[in-house]
């Protein structure tokens, strides 16, 4: 009932920047948290950044990545600067909140993922 659509991935050289977007749509009453995860080949999915009333970052991206949110658009962004080859991964958006059904239900939804490749 709640769909997440990511965009903004691609190929970038080391030191470059990308901005990911994730828009939530569907039967949404409210969104409590939004987050970005990533999964590199052969590795487990890991949390990159999350945002509620505050933000939280993985140590590996602190100072380089910034997560932000537009509540009016139900959209979360991830600004990625000073990208490194080790940032190469599929990036997934996640959102949790309440649906607009009666009664409301908790949802925990994932996007389909967007590829980020950092290479010269």
Tab-separated table of C-alpha atoms in Angstrom:
chain	number	residue	atom	x	y	z
A	1	UNK	CA	0.000	0.000	0.000
A	2	UNK	CA	3.015	2.276	0.401
A	3	UNK	CA	5.482	2.457	-2.458
A	4	UNK	CA	8.959	3.958	-2.478
A	5	UNK	CA	10.643	5.014	-5.702
A	6	UNK	CA	14.337	5.927	-5.707
A	7	UNK	CA	16.210	7.941	-8.301
A	8	UNK	CA	19.559	9.634	-8.778
A	9	UNK	CA	22.016	6.779	-8.886
A	10	UNK	CA	24.699	6.399	-11.514
A	11	UNK	CA	28.392	6.307	-12.303
A	12	UNK	CA	30.645	8.966	-10.787
A	13	UNK	CA	34.383	9.442	-10.445
A	14	UNK	CA	36.081	9.335	-7.050
A	15	UNK	CA	35.676	12.666	-5.312
A	16	UNK	CA	32.453	13.391	-7.140
A	17	UNK	CA	28.919	13.919	-5.874
A	18	UNK	CA	25.488	12.399	-6.365
A	19	UNK	CA	22.096	13.158	-4.906
A	20	UNK	CA	19.633	10.341	-4.341
A	21	UNK	CA	15.905	10.916	-3.975
A	22	UNK	CA	13.188	8.635	-2.659
A	23	UNK	CA	9.504	9.484	-2.922
A	24	UNK	CA	6.872	7.645	-0.903
A	25	UNK	CA	3.331	7.317	-2.164
A	26	UNK	CA	0.160	5.420	-1.392
A	27	UNK	CA	-2.026	5.192	1.671
A	28	UNK	CA	0.135	7.277	3.975
A	29	UNK	CA	-1.140	8.879	7.145
A	30	UNK	CA	2.256	9.760	8.531
A	31	UNK	CA	5.904	8.811	8.152
A	32	UNK	CA	7.910	8.417	11.330
A	33	UNK	CA	11.307	7.617	9.905
A	34	UNK	CA	13.103	7.455	6.593
A	35	UNK	CA	16.480	5.975	5.923
A	36	UNK	CA	19.018	4.942	3.333
A	37	UNK	CA	20.715	1.556	3.354
A	38	UNK	CA	23.247	0.127	0.946
A	39	UNK	CA	24.431	-3.297	-0.074
A	40	UNK	CA	27.695	-3.954	-1.858
A	41	UNK	CA	28.357	-7.253	-3.692
A	42	UNK	CA	29.051	-10.034	-1.229
A	43	UNK	CA	28.253	-7.874	1.779
A	44	UNK	CA	25.301	-7.451	4.081
A	45	UNK	CA	22.932	-4.536	3.764
A	46	UNK	CA	24.010	-1.717	6.066
A	47	UNK	CA	22.456	1.474	7.360
A	48	UNK	CA	23.912	4.590	5.758
A	49	UNK	CA	21.772	7.333	7.293
A	50	UNK	CA	18.406	7.794	8.923
A	51	UNK	CA	16.194	10.738	9.782
A	52	UNK	CA	13.422	11.163	12.301
A	53	UNK	CA	13.451	14.312	14.403
A	54	UNK	CA	17.211	13.954	14.239
A	55	UNK	CA	19.723	12.399	11.889
A	56	UNK	CA	22.045	9.447	12.261
A	57	UNK	CA	24.957	8.418	10.059
A	58	UNK	CA	27.235	5.455	9.647
A	59	UNK	CA	30.777	6.324	10.686
A	60	UNK	CA	32.020	5.631	7.166
A	61	UNK	CA	29.924	8.453	5.657
A	62	UNK	CA	29.962	11.087	8.405
A	63	UNK	CA	31.044	14.448	7.065
A	64	UNK	CA	30.499	13.362	3.449
A	65	UNK	CA	26.803	12.409	3.215
A	66	UNK	CA	23.784	14.450	4.267
A	67	UNK	CA	20.270	13.103	4.664
A	68	UNK	CA	17.311	15.452	4.457
A	69	UNK	CA	13.580	15.209	4.172
A	70	UNK	CA	10.681	17.101	2.606
A	71	UNK	CA	7.657	16.128	4.677
A	72	UNK	CA	5.212	17.859	2.340
A	73	UNK	CA	6.422	15.653	-0.510
A	74	UNK	CA	7.042	12.499	1.550
A	75	UNK	CA	10.500	12.507	0.048
A	76	UNK	CA	13.918	11.808	1.496
A	77	UNK	CA	17.224	12.815	-0.062
A	78	UNK	CA	20.799	11.680	0.323
A	79	UNK	CA	23.450	14.148	-0.773
A	80	UNK	CA	26.682	12.245	-1.270
A	81	UNK	CA	29.925	14.198	-1.594
A	82	UNK	CA	33.573	13.159	-1.783
A	83	UNK	CA	32.529	9.754	-3.024
A	84	UNK	CA	34.948	6.859	-2.721
A	85	UNK	CA	35.130	3.540	-4.595
A	86	UNK	CA	34.063	1.794	-1.382
A	87	UNK	CA	30.746	3.680	-1.571
A	88	UNK	CA	29.854	1.561	-4.607
A	89	UNK	CA	26.668	-0.338	-3.801
A	90	UNK	CA	22.966	-0.598	-4.434
A	91	UNK	CA	21.290	2.043	-2.285
A	92	UNK	CA	17.867	1.306	-0.827
A	93	UNK	CA	15.334	3.670	0.668
A	94	UNK	CA	13.296	2.639	3.702
A	95	UNK	CA	10.329	4.310	5.361
A	96	UNK	CA	8.197	3.494	8.382
A	97	UNK	CA	4.953	5.032	9.525
A	98	UNK	CA	1.179	4.682	9.616
A	99	UNK	CA	-1.232	4.044	6.759
A	100	UNK	CA	-4.377	6.054	6.220
A	101	UNK	CA	-6.556	2.969	6.516
A	102	UNK	CA	-9.129	2.612	9.292
A	103	UNK	CA	-7.735	1.694	11.695
A	104	UNK	CA	-4.235	2.841	10.750
A	105	UNK	CA	-1.600	0.146	10.354
A	106	UNK	CA	2.151	0.348	10.692
A	107	UNK	CA	4.078	0.042	7.435
A	108	UNK	CA	7.752	-0.634	6.828
A	109	UNK	CA	8.458	-0.291	3.126
A	110	UNK	CA	11.511	-0.596	0.882
A	111	UNK	CA	12.351	0.821	-2.498
A	112	UNK	CA	13.668	-1.235	-5.392
A	113	UNK	CA	17.203	0.116	-5.062
A	114	UNK	CA	19.393	2.342	-7.183
A	115	UNK	CA	22.952	1.543	-8.248
A	116	UNK	CA	25.769	3.883	-7.280
A	117	UNK	CA	29.144	3.153	-8.844
A	118	UNK	CA	32.236	5.155	-7.941
A	119	UNK	CA	35.029	4.463	-10.390
A	120	UNK	CA	37.555	6.229	-12.562
